[in-house]
XYZ file of C-alpha atoms in Angstrom:
731
model
C 0.000 0.000 0.000
C 2.782 2.293 0.962
C 4.499 1.402 -2.282
C 1.443 2.336 -4.318
C 1.049 5.601 -2.478
C 4.636 6.497 -3.238
C 4.050 5.393 -6.814
C 0.913 7.563 -7.040
C 2.779 10.526 -5.576
C 5.626 10.074 -8.053
C 3.135 9.644 -10.850
C 1.360 12.847 -9.879
C 4.711 14.706 -9.691
C 5.728 13.316 -13.052
C 2.364 14.211 -14.512
C 2.672 17.724 -13.193
C 6.188 17.997 -14.649
C 5.077 16.587 -17.998
C 2.049 18.863 -18.001
C 4.222 21.846 -17.175
C 6.680 21.031 -19.972
C 3.835 20.333 -22.400
C 2.060 23.544 -21.544
C 5.301 25.490 -21.909
C 5.935 23.936 -25.293
C 2.364 24.504 -26.387
C 2.523 28.088 -25.223
C 5.784 28.646 -27.092
C 4.312 27.020 -30.176
C 1.256 29.268 -29.966
C 3.472 32.332 -29.593
C 5.545 31.275 -32.589
C 2.389 30.572 -34.584
C 1.024 33.976 -33.687
C 4.319 35.582 -34.625
C 4.209 33.799 -37.955
C 0.537 34.488 -38.467
C 0.836 38.208 -37.799
C 3.208 38.905 -40.739
C 1.096 36.654 -42.921
C -2.034 38.554 -42.001
C -0.261 41.816 -42.670
C 0.956 40.503 -46.030
C -2.581 39.413 -46.868
C -3.861 42.884 -45.962
C -1.143 44.448 -48.107
C -2.046 42.245 -51.068
C -5.723 43.088 -50.595
C -4.946 46.828 -50.463
C -2.811 46.505 -53.587
C -5.540 44.651 -55.481
C -8.121 47.306 -54.569
C -5.782 50.143 -55.560
C -4.889 48.458 -58.843
C -8.581 48.061 -59.700
C -9.091 51.767 -58.956
C -6.195 52.638 -61.272
C -7.673 50.396 -63.953
C -10.998 52.203 -63.609
C -9.446 55.687 -63.635
C -7.439 55.108 -66.830
C -9.562 54.684 -69.963
C -8.862 51.654 -72.184
C -5.741 51.906 -74.354
C -4.470 55.034 -72.550
C -1.812 53.481 -70.289
C 1.854 53.496 -71.326
C 2.066 51.785 -74.763
C -1.112 49.845 -73.947
C -2.553 50.633 -77.377
C 0.290 48.747 -79.064
C 0.545 45.992 -76.464
C -3.144 45.273 -77.026
C -2.588 45.459 -80.774
C -0.202 42.512 -80.490
C -2.704 40.697 -78.271
C -5.292 41.153 -81.013
C -2.871 39.887 -83.662
C -2.392 36.642 -81.720
C -6.077 36.369 -80.794
C -7.272 36.736 -84.381
C -4.531 34.958 -86.376
C -2.456 32.983 -83.884
C 0.663 34.146 -85.751
C 3.509 36.348 -84.563
C 4.050 39.427 -86.724
C 7.064 39.930 -88.943
C 8.369 43.429 -88.251
C 8.987 45.989 -91.001
C 10.217 49.461 -90.019
C 8.521 50.960 -93.094
C 5.053 49.612 -92.281
C 2.842 51.111 -89.561
C 0.955 48.435 -87.661
C -1.452 48.200 -84.733
C 1.341 46.840 -82.534
C 4.267 49.083 -83.571
C 7.524 48.192 -81.786
C 5.770 45.798 -79.410
C 5.665 43.293 -82.280
C 9.377 42.758 -81.549
C 8.681 41.609 -77.977
C 8.859 37.959 -76.855
C 5.342 36.499 -77.048
C 4.551 34.741 -73.762
C 2.581 37.566 -72.108
C 0.611 38.285 -75.269
C -0.225 34.603 -75.696
C -1.481 34.515 -72.103
C -3.692 37.589 -72.505
C -4.934 36.574 -75.942
C -6.048 33.249 -74.451
C -8.050 35.169 -71.860
C -9.513 37.415 -74.549
C -10.564 34.445 -76.680
C -12.431 32.947 -73.728
C -14.725 35.984 -73.574
C -14.872 36.626 -77.312
C -12.394 38.394 -79.601
C -13.585 41.999 -80.079
C -14.696 43.018 -83.550
C -14.600 46.758 -82.849
C -10.868 47.216 -82.201
C -10.314 49.287 -85.350
C -12.947 51.760 -84.148
C -11.442 51.750 -80.648
C -7.946 52.690 -81.785
C -8.870 55.832 -83.701
C -6.033 58.215 -82.763
C -6.537 61.628 -81.267
C -4.817 63.682 -83.994
C -3.843 66.367 -81.479
C -2.576 64.090 -78.687
C 0.263 65.529 -76.603
C 2.170 62.285 -76.027
C 5.351 62.829 -74.045
C 4.431 66.433 -73.171
C 3.494 66.349 -69.467
C 3.075 70.114 -69.047
C 0.583 70.512 -71.888
C -3.000 71.273 -70.864
C -5.426 68.811 -72.413
C -5.068 66.199 -75.155
C -3.753 63.571 -72.757
C -5.862 60.936 -74.507
C -4.043 59.069 -77.259
C -7.234 57.674 -78.789
C -10.802 58.878 -79.145
C -13.428 57.830 -76.626
C -15.781 56.313 -75.615
C -14.207 52.921 -76.244
C -16.481 50.453 -78.064
C -17.828 47.820 -75.632
C -16.165 44.674 -76.958
C -12.692 46.203 -76.896
C -13.358 47.738 -73.471
C -14.267 44.294 -72.129
C -11.189 42.670 -73.666
C -8.900 45.370 -72.262
C -10.409 44.795 -68.822
C -9.650 41.061 -69.102
C -6.042 41.852 -69.946
C -5.740 44.322 -67.089
C -7.113 41.793 -64.602
C -4.483 39.295 -65.739
C -1.794 41.945 -65.231
C -3.072 42.730 -61.731
C -2.978 39.032 -60.837
C 0.644 38.847 -62.025
C 1.549 41.909 -59.965
C 0.057 40.323 -56.851
C 2.668 37.600 -57.344
C 5.305 40.317 -57.603
C 4.350 41.958 -54.291
C 4.380 38.595 -52.518
C 7.738 37.698 -54.100
C 9.239 41.024 -53.026
C 8.136 40.301 -49.469
C 9.579 36.787 -49.644
C 12.873 38.071 -51.087
C 13.288 40.628 -48.335
C 12.299 38.068 -45.707
C 15.330 35.963 -46.649
C 17.733 38.705 -45.562
C 15.706 40.764 -43.072
C 13.076 40.534 -40.327
C 9.449 40.181 -41.300
C 8.641 43.824 -40.571
C 11.374 44.968 -42.973
C 10.040 42.517 -45.567
C 6.571 43.987 -45.090
C 8.053 47.454 -45.619
C 9.647 46.255 -48.877
C 6.288 44.902 -50.003
C 4.582 48.197 -49.141
C 7.185 50.246 -51.040
C 6.350 48.086 -54.054
C 2.581 47.942 -53.639
C 2.218 51.682 -53.004
C 4.490 52.857 -55.807
C 2.001 54.759 -58.017
C 3.870 53.943 -61.215
C 3.991 50.242 -60.380
C 0.259 50.358 -59.693
C -0.328 52.127 -62.993
C 1.659 49.575 -65.013
C 0.075 46.716 -63.055
C -3.374 47.995 -64.017
C -2.558 48.020 -67.736
C -1.923 45.604 -70.571
C 1.875 45.483 -70.554
C 4.302 42.584 -70.856
C 6.327 44.136 -68.033
C 3.861 42.682 -65.543
C 4.764 39.090 -66.444
C 8.533 39.529 -66.558
C 8.438 41.500 -63.293
C 6.571 38.677 -61.559
C 8.862 35.968 -62.947
C 12.057 37.886 -62.193
C 10.839 38.592 -58.665
C 10.317 34.887 -58.055
C 13.778 34.167 -59.468
C 15.412 36.734 -57.164
C 13.659 35.156 -54.176
C 14.875 31.671 -55.131
C 18.392 32.965 -55.767
C 18.534 34.455 -52.268
C 17.172 31.250 -50.723
C 19.751 29.171 -52.595
C 22.526 31.500 -51.515
C 21.420 31.025 -47.909
C 20.524 27.313 -47.867
C 22.612 25.834 -50.647
C 21.645 23.934 -53.789
C 18.403 22.022 -54.085
C 17.627 20.071 -57.234
C 13.974 21.025 -57.097
C 14.849 24.712 -56.587
C 17.419 24.655 -59.381
C 14.866 23.161 -61.781
C 12.360 25.819 -60.775
C 14.902 28.620 -61.317
C 15.699 27.201 -64.753
C 12.014 27.056 -65.699
C 11.357 30.613 -64.489
C 14.367 32.014 -66.356
C 13.202 30.371 -69.573
C 9.686 31.771 -69.130
C 11.004 35.219 -68.198
C 13.227 35.378 -71.289
C 10.180 34.463 -73.369
C 8.306 37.375 -71.761
C 10.800 40.208 -72.264
C 14.509 40.601 -72.886
C 14.949 41.898 -69.331
C 14.283 38.305 -68.289
C 17.892 37.599 -69.297
C 19.320 40.178 -66.889
C 19.391 37.699 -64.016
C 21.409 35.022 -65.833
C 24.839 36.407 -64.793
C 23.492 36.985 -61.265
C 22.397 33.338 -61.064
C 25.778 32.247 -62.387
C 27.609 34.239 -59.720
C 25.321 32.901 -57.017
C 25.976 29.361 -58.214
C 29.740 29.864 -58.095
C 29.518 31.360 -54.596
C 27.447 28.463 -53.265
C 29.558 25.807 -55.019
C 32.746 27.287 -53.580
C 31.306 27.615 -50.086
C 29.831 24.113 -49.954
C 32.232 22.414 -52.379
C 29.196 21.273 -54.332
C 30.182 21.122 -57.991
C 27.353 18.699 -58.701
C 24.740 21.208 -57.555
C 26.298 23.887 -59.770
C 26.260 21.593 -62.795
C 22.625 20.655 -62.191
C 21.675 24.326 -62.021
C 23.646 25.244 -65.138
C 22.496 22.244 -67.118
C 18.867 22.760 -66.181
C 19.018 26.406 -67.231
C 20.559 25.535 -70.584
C 18.065 22.772 -71.333
C 15.027 24.764 -70.166
C 16.026 27.883 -72.080
C 16.761 25.943 -75.267
C 13.531 23.995 -75.093
C 11.188 26.795 -74.032
C 12.587 30.134 -75.221
C 15.368 29.407 -77.698
C 13.061 29.096 -80.706
C 12.053 32.760 -80.464
C 15.646 33.968 -80.462
C 16.482 31.733 -83.417
C 13.458 33.216 -85.203
C 14.942 36.686 -84.705
C 18.212 35.472 -86.144
C 16.469 34.094 -89.209
C 14.196 37.093 -89.795
C 16.354 40.048 -88.768
C 19.880 38.716 -88.598
C 20.158 39.387 -84.853
C 19.476 37.253 -81.816
C 17.518 39.775 -79.714
C 15.730 41.779 -82.427
C 16.511 45.083 -80.696
C 17.829 46.840 -83.805
C 14.579 46.178 -85.632
C 12.601 47.171 -82.540
C 14.475 50.485 -82.281
C 13.961 51.124 -85.991
C 10.206 50.705 -85.575
C 10.071 52.761 -82.352
C 12.333 55.487 -83.736
C 16.097 55.490 -83.650
C 17.947 57.983 -81.478
C 19.195 60.741 -83.764
C 21.647 62.388 -81.357
C 24.680 60.861 -79.709
C 24.202 59.602 -76.167
C 26.782 61.312 -73.967
C 27.290 61.641 -70.238
C 25.665 65.055 -70.467
C 22.691 63.537 -72.288
C 22.317 60.864 -69.636
C 22.402 63.457 -66.875
C 19.816 65.634 -68.619
C 17.517 62.624 -69.135
C 17.998 61.354 -65.581
C 15.279 63.651 -64.238
C 12.688 61.999 -66.438
C 14.178 58.606 -65.616
C 13.677 58.918 -61.877
C 10.278 60.589 -62.257
C 9.117 57.656 -64.375
C 10.033 55.225 -61.583
C 7.506 56.799 -59.226
C 4.831 58.342 -61.407
C 4.768 59.408 -65.064
C 1.397 58.321 -66.335
C -0.663 58.105 -69.513
C 1.295 58.387 -72.730
C 4.242 59.776 -70.732
C 2.238 63.005 -70.523
C 0.686 63.108 -67.037
C 2.462 64.090 -63.824
C 0.981 64.161 -60.340
C 1.556 66.390 -57.288
C 4.775 68.377 -57.903
C 5.956 67.902 -54.302
C 5.755 64.111 -54.626
C 8.880 63.817 -56.759
C 11.392 65.695 -54.580
C 10.000 63.882 -51.542
C 10.652 60.533 -53.217
C 14.126 61.752 -54.232
C 14.878 62.524 -50.578
C 13.472 59.169 -49.426
C 15.596 57.374 -52.027
C 18.764 59.160 -50.888
C 18.029 58.248 -47.268
C 17.388 54.634 -48.245
C 20.563 54.335 -50.322
C 22.631 55.805 -47.487
C 21.033 53.443 -44.989
C 21.599 50.428 -47.243
C 25.299 51.288 -47.483
C 25.531 51.542 -43.686
C 23.674 48.230 -43.317
C 26.147 46.565 -45.651
C 29.088 47.840 -43.619
C 27.574 46.610 -40.364
C 26.176 43.238 -41.431
C 29.086 41.302 -42.901
C 27.121 38.043 -43.064
C 24.629 39.666 -45.446
C 27.206 41.049 -47.841
C 26.958 38.178 -50.380
C 23.200 38.735 -50.697
C 23.653 42.493 -50.913
C 26.345 41.964 -53.545
C 23.958 39.929 -55.686
C 21.170 42.493 -55.329
C 23.546 45.324 -56.162
C 24.916 43.434 -59.171
C 21.347 42.910 -60.343
C 20.787 46.667 -60.369
C 24.071 47.395 -62.125
C 23.386 44.891 -64.913
C 19.787 46.091 -65.229
C 20.829 49.750 -65.399
C 23.423 48.832 -68.010
C 20.743 47.144 -70.075
C 18.520 50.227 -69.913
C 21.426 52.452 -70.966
C 22.239 50.101 -73.840
C 18.624 50.316 -75.011
C 18.640 54.093 -74.565
C 21.663 54.286 -76.870
C 19.431 52.946 -79.647
C 16.176 54.804 -78.939
C 14.649 57.326 -76.548
C 13.771 55.145 -73.567
C 14.987 56.872 -70.405
C 12.198 55.707 -68.125
C 12.780 54.464 -64.602
C 9.882 52.005 -64.850
C 12.131 49.884 -67.088
C 13.852 48.852 -63.840
C 10.641 47.281 -62.493
C 11.759 43.799 -63.617
C 14.365 44.177 -60.862
C 11.949 45.490 -58.250
C 12.541 42.464 -56.006
C 16.111 43.710 -55.659
C 15.285 47.421 -55.464
C 12.508 47.411 -52.866
C 14.303 45.197 -50.304
C 17.397 47.404 -50.547
C 15.277 50.536 -50.071
C 13.489 48.941 -47.119
C 16.750 47.850 -45.506
C 18.139 51.350 -45.883
C 15.098 53.046 -44.413
C 14.872 50.525 -41.567
C 18.549 51.019 -40.735
C 18.235 54.786 -40.326
C 14.592 55.277 -39.342
C 13.712 51.979 -37.667
C 9.987 51.316 -37.527
C 9.291 54.996 -38.169
C 9.990 54.106 -41.813
C 6.421 52.752 -41.960
C 5.329 56.384 -41.948
C 6.901 56.608 -45.410
C 4.933 53.569 -46.539
C 1.778 55.148 -45.161
C 2.527 58.392 -47.014
C 3.062 56.464 -50.242
C -0.214 54.650 -49.681
C -2.116 57.904 -49.224
C -0.572 59.423 -52.349
C -1.182 56.241 -54.328
C -4.840 56.295 -53.315
C -5.251 59.977 -54.191
C -3.664 59.883 -57.659
C -6.484 58.126 -59.555
C -9.004 60.678 -58.286
C -6.836 63.813 -58.443
C -4.616 63.110 -61.443
C -5.679 60.274 -63.719
C -9.461 60.493 -63.983
C -9.537 64.327 -64.374
C -7.018 64.140 -67.230
C -9.501 62.151 -69.322
C -12.784 63.587 -68.040
C -14.836 65.561 -70.549
C -16.272 68.881 -69.316
C -19.852 68.677 -68.107
C -22.461 70.856 -69.852
C -23.428 74.143 -68.173
C -26.878 75.650 -67.860
C -25.750 79.222 -68.598
C -22.716 81.354 -69.347
C -20.909 82.193 -66.072
C -21.094 85.804 -64.911
C -17.278 85.948 -64.918
C -17.105 85.290 -68.659
C -16.725 88.031 -71.262
C -19.656 87.724 -73.704
C -18.769 87.419 -77.378
C -20.518 85.909 -80.358
C -19.435 83.999 -83.428
C -20.985 80.968 -85.082
C -18.992 78.144 -86.653
C -21.432 75.783 -88.323
C -23.203 73.850 -85.570
C -21.524 75.587 -82.622
C -21.520 79.156 -81.281
C -18.785 80.920 -79.367
C -20.679 82.837 -76.691
C -17.974 83.920 -74.222
C -14.454 83.541 -72.943
C -12.262 84.110 -69.884
C -8.565 84.886 -69.722
C -6.486 86.945 -67.276
C -5.778 90.535 -68.317
C -2.022 90.427 -67.842
C 1.276 90.648 -69.613
C 2.959 87.460 -70.777
C 6.633 86.852 -71.365
C 8.044 84.605 -74.108
C 7.796 81.020 -72.931
C 4.714 81.665 -70.772
C 1.436 79.868 -71.383
C -1.770 81.814 -71.981
C -4.668 80.335 -69.989
C -8.008 80.734 -71.699
C -11.474 79.244 -71.380
C -13.836 79.508 -74.320
C -17.553 78.774 -73.980
C -19.276 76.868 -76.750
C -23.001 76.610 -77.257
C -23.655 73.414 -79.195
C -26.652 73.549 -81.494
C -26.356 69.949 -82.698
C -23.661 67.304 -83.267
C -21.603 67.789 -86.406
C -21.343 65.265 -89.207
C -17.663 64.662 -88.477
C -15.164 65.287 -85.701
C -13.992 68.876 -86.131
C -10.888 70.498 -84.675
C -10.472 73.964 -83.215
C -7.423 76.167 -83.202
C -6.355 78.920 -80.835
C -3.528 81.217 -81.914
C -1.819 83.731 -79.649
C -1.184 86.799 -81.830
C 0.748 90.040 -81.613
C 1.892 91.199 -85.036
C 2.681 87.516 -85.599
C 1.714 84.133 -84.185
C 3.525 83.602 -80.872
C 1.681 80.487 -79.688
C -0.827 77.936 -80.870
C -3.048 75.082 -79.744
C -4.822 72.625 -82.041
C -7.367 70.345 -80.419
C -10.632 68.557 -80.437
C -12.845 70.378 -77.923
C -12.626 69.431 -74.283
C -8.887 69.067 -74.634
C -9.462 66.051 -76.869
C -12.265 64.538 -74.772
C -15.296 65.953 -76.652
C -15.906 64.686 -80.158
C -18.102 67.089 -82.099
C -19.842 64.173 -83.803
C -20.976 62.913 -80.380
C -21.431 65.951 -78.176
C -24.944 66.951 -77.239
C -26.634 70.376 -77.352
C -25.669 72.570 -74.407
C -22.990 74.975 -73.176
C -19.456 73.710 -72.579
C -16.484 75.378 -70.901
C -13.337 74.528 -72.871
C -10.055 75.341 -71.109
C -6.551 75.516 -72.612
C -3.096 76.911 -71.969
C -1.490 78.235 -75.146
C 2.313 77.826 -74.946
C 4.202 80.770 -76.374
C 7.482 80.820 -78.243
C 10.350 81.272 -75.791
C 12.363 83.005 -78.531
C 9.637 85.407 -79.646
C 10.627 89.062 -79.875
C 8.722 92.335 -79.838
C 6.079 93.790 -77.546
C 2.478 94.296 -78.446
C -1.116 93.800 -77.512
C -1.972 90.114 -77.297
C -5.040 88.569 -78.848
C -6.255 85.009 -79.276
C -7.612 84.083 -82.664
C -10.200 81.300 -82.630
C -11.232 79.058 -85.494
C -12.494 75.630 -86.495
C -11.486 73.264 -89.271
C -11.850 69.732 -90.546
C -8.498 68.136 -89.700
C -8.350 65.443 -92.432
C -9.184 67.845 -95.285
C -7.843 71.059 -93.762
C -11.085 72.843 -94.723
C -11.826 75.879 -92.546
C -15.268 76.468 -91.028
C -16.088 80.129 -91.805
C -17.312 82.199 -88.814
C -20.444 84.334 -89.007
C -21.963 87.000 -86.770
C -25.427 87.007 -85.200
C -26.926 88.248 -88.478
C -25.331 85.485 -90.519
C -22.745 87.758 -92.125
C -19.342 86.158 -92.601
C -16.511 87.395 -90.355
C -12.919 87.740 -91.452
C -11.704 86.301 -88.159
C -12.585 86.008 -84.471
C -10.153 87.821 -82.141
C -10.302 87.794 -78.342
C -8.371 90.316 -76.233
C -5.900 88.457 -74.037
C -3.548 91.044 -72.509
C -0.071 91.885 -73.735
C 3.070 90.037 -74.734
C 6.782 90.738 -74.732
C 9.784 91.298 -72.501
C 10.476 94.658 -70.885
C 13.076 96.666 -72.793
C 15.257 99.129 -70.882
C 17.918 99.896 -73.479
C 16.016 101.352 -76.426
C 17.721 104.262 -78.190
C 17.064 106.545 -81.121
C 19.814 107.423 -83.579
C 20.792 111.086 -83.392
C 18.370 111.553 -80.504
C 17.832 114.904 -78.815
C 17.921 114.160 -75.074
C 15.192 115.551 -72.835
C 15.317 115.610 -69.027
C 12.813 116.418 -66.318
C 9.575 115.990 -68.280
C 7.016 113.714 -66.606
C 3.374 112.961 -67.318
C 1.098 111.819 -64.527
C 4.139 110.892 -62.474
C 4.350 107.566 -64.332
C 5.722 108.388 -67.819
C 8.891 110.366 -68.567
C 10.102 111.696 -71.912
C 13.742 110.793 -72.521
C 14.335 112.085 -76.045
C 13.128 112.463 -79.610
C 14.117 112.656 -83.267
C 12.391 114.602 -86.037
C 13.294 113.705 -89.583
C 11.032 115.298 -92.170
C 7.479 114.482 -91.183
C 8.483 111.554 -88.945
C 8.620 112.158 -85.194
C 9.891 109.478 -82.845
C 9.502 109.810 -79.066
C 11.382 107.758 -76.484
C 9.467 107.166 -73.220
C 10.360 105.538 -69.939
C 7.881 104.126 -67.442
C 8.580 105.582 -63.993
C 5.441 103.950 -62.619
C 2.590 101.745 -63.833
C -0.240 103.662 -65.539
C -3.665 102.589 -64.348
C -5.273 102.767 -67.786
C -4.393 102.617 -71.470
C -3.247 106.150 -72.206
C -2.673 107.758 -75.605
C 0.079 110.067 -76.861
C -1.015 113.296 -78.534
C 1.225 115.283 -80.859
C 0.043 118.657 -82.174
C 1.553 121.306 -84.378
C 0.116 124.721 -83.457
C 0.294 127.795 -85.668
C 0.993 131.339 -84.477
C -2.646 131.783 -83.432
C -2.510 128.629 -81.335
C -4.731 126.680 -83.726
C -4.008 123.031 -84.501
C -2.204 122.850 -87.829
C -1.305 119.149 -87.728
C -2.047 116.372 -85.281
C -1.077 112.731 -84.713
C -2.547 110.889 -81.737
C -1.585 107.253 -81.216
C -1.477 104.745 -78.358
C 1.780 102.825 -78.013
C 1.914 99.331 -79.453
C 2.044 97.975 -75.908
C -0.873 99.428 -73.911
C 0.408 101.497 -70.999
C -1.294 99.611 -68.175
C 1.009 96.676 -69.009
C 4.153 98.802 -68.747
C 6.782 97.957 -66.153
C 8.906 100.464 -64.235
C 12.107 101.248 -66.119
C 10.739 100.011 -69.434
C 11.459 102.032 -72.599
C 8.933 102.522 -75.389
C 9.117 104.383 -78.699
C 6.056 105.908 -80.317
C 6.158 107.150 -83.908
C 4.024 109.904 -85.419
C 3.567 111.437 -88.858
C 3.107 115.215 -88.717
C 3.457 118.328 -90.843
C 5.879 120.755 -89.234
C 7.585 123.571 -91.114
C 9.141 125.555 -88.241
C 8.842 129.339 -88.074
C 6.073 130.431 -85.714
C 4.799 126.899 -85.301
C 5.064 125.018 -82.036
C 5.165 121.241 -81.638
C 3.584 120.084 -78.382
C 3.176 116.604 -76.940
C 1.423 114.936 -74.029
C -0.746 112.078 -72.882
C -4.438 111.667 -72.215
C -6.457 108.961 -70.473
C -9.344 107.011 -72.036
C -11.799 109.639 -70.732
C -9.913 112.353 -72.653
C -8.376 113.989 -69.571
C -4.696 114.812 -70.067
C -2.063 113.370 -67.778
C -0.728 116.119 -65.558
C 2.636 117.765 -66.123
C 4.212 120.991 -64.850
C 3.558 122.778 -68.139
C 0.534 124.847 -69.153
C -2.379 122.893 -70.537
C -0.537 119.731 -69.421
C 1.332 119.803 -72.730
C 5.077 119.922 -73.227
C 6.451 122.205 -75.942
C 8.908 119.977 -77.746
C 9.944 122.464 -80.455
C 9.087 126.160 -80.964
C 8.585 129.297 -78.920
């Protein structure tokens, strides 16, 4: 009995000990599971946020308006309708342009999706170009749309299918970026890397478009992750086979899929040397060679047969447009601004920018991140091999972009997106090193900006003006009729413009009925010559006259002026309409139906201030002032031609006029020449010189020649002479 009691006591003690150990282990396991689950939940939230944002970007950008999407979709349609790859010819314009030189895997994938829902029959109607599109001109007002809208329904549906496929591929990219960073950094740094990727507005924009970049980015990101894992854990036959397959698929998606081949080779050598595993290296190399030859090699051999080159880049550049100037260090530096802008946000047809402050902020963040990454590399010696591979990836990728830029104009930072699984982890490591967890504030800022851009930047760029119920009270009424539309008012600031400025103007159209064809309007800034011009469909390219409905529309533009224009004069805007294909003008008429020679709208003044004007053989005059704002500096009189040199000592409040009179002995007017200066006086600037010229009859003797100024109400500007007139010549 005693024995059993002792046994029971020992059993209870053992049970308690076992229970204690078990509970401790279970508790630790739960903690570890929670720790693992938390990053996974955060990654899932990040992927969900990215998917929602990408769908918003897809909705905000009309079909075929994303970067080169028109031509990417053209190649999709070629495969969907014929199943054949195009043969490129630089002398033939096609629906796919230079994209016909791209490897075909992405286009085959999207065309398969398009065929499932029905190949559109209205693509030719959907790709009608906007003849006045401002592609590549981000500061232009209006004409951001490359094609005419609305998009026919079948093409719109097919484009949506392609965009959804791209978004799905980019979800893989974000996850792969996280996984890549997780190999070399804590989970919170990996999450930061994923956020930097997911909340990059340009990456979102490309992800929400039909673009073969989305496939090669996803594949390359997976490759980078596997390369980092192999570097850490050593060779694995299964992993090596997967790397080989992904490289083959990536190189069949875009040439940038080949960028990682030397990186993989270096990684293989590093691992083989460290582990003395030559067999693993040979398996990796052999698998890559076999996979590439069997999956992608045929396309490169096709290039060799058709174009005499393995990669087809010379033909691609010829179709896209060869660079005509030499690429120098100075050229690279001058194009670098656009390069870095295009990494974070250069939308549409390379013609839409977002908040101006966004770009310098991202420049500063990038500098901080690069500095932090360098410090991290100095501190963490065990991570240097991985950092070396990531850095080499960027160097090779940048070299590839430069090599392509040598052939054509392609300085866009988004071309580095296929290496984003190297870029984002390095940026995250740098920010985390210097800012710690406060670096998530940067990710939050990027998320806010990324969310705002579709609503503040993208959608407004393509939105047609809504009809008005009446002409605004702020508008200046005017009337001219051009066929089926009437010009009933306009607004523009009454100011002076310098060469290189843009003239903002809003014209108000009253539509009587749609026209038979899409008509174009023109706005010319005029002095004594044309100093600026805008050609456009109304609504900045968003209103087609064959489709617009009766009503009043506000049509806003900014007319860029010639930076090298000379002279100073009153500025007017000439307005007209014409049929773009035929060039036939639409004659304007007045309210009575009588034809007008032209329609001119007052728009201020134009020209630089001149402070060094002189007259040859000038008689100098001192101490003569009119109204305290205009001083006479000299004159010349040659025959019946009088020239007067004036200087603005203030800014006249109105448009004043010079009077010149020749008085006889009785004080009667014998000859007179009144004239306003070419540049109205209320636009004058202090210190500015102006010459007015007058034709008079002056024979000397008892005659007196007097001059002065008077305001629009006829009242003379005051001077210290009788009758507020200065006796220039005579008693």
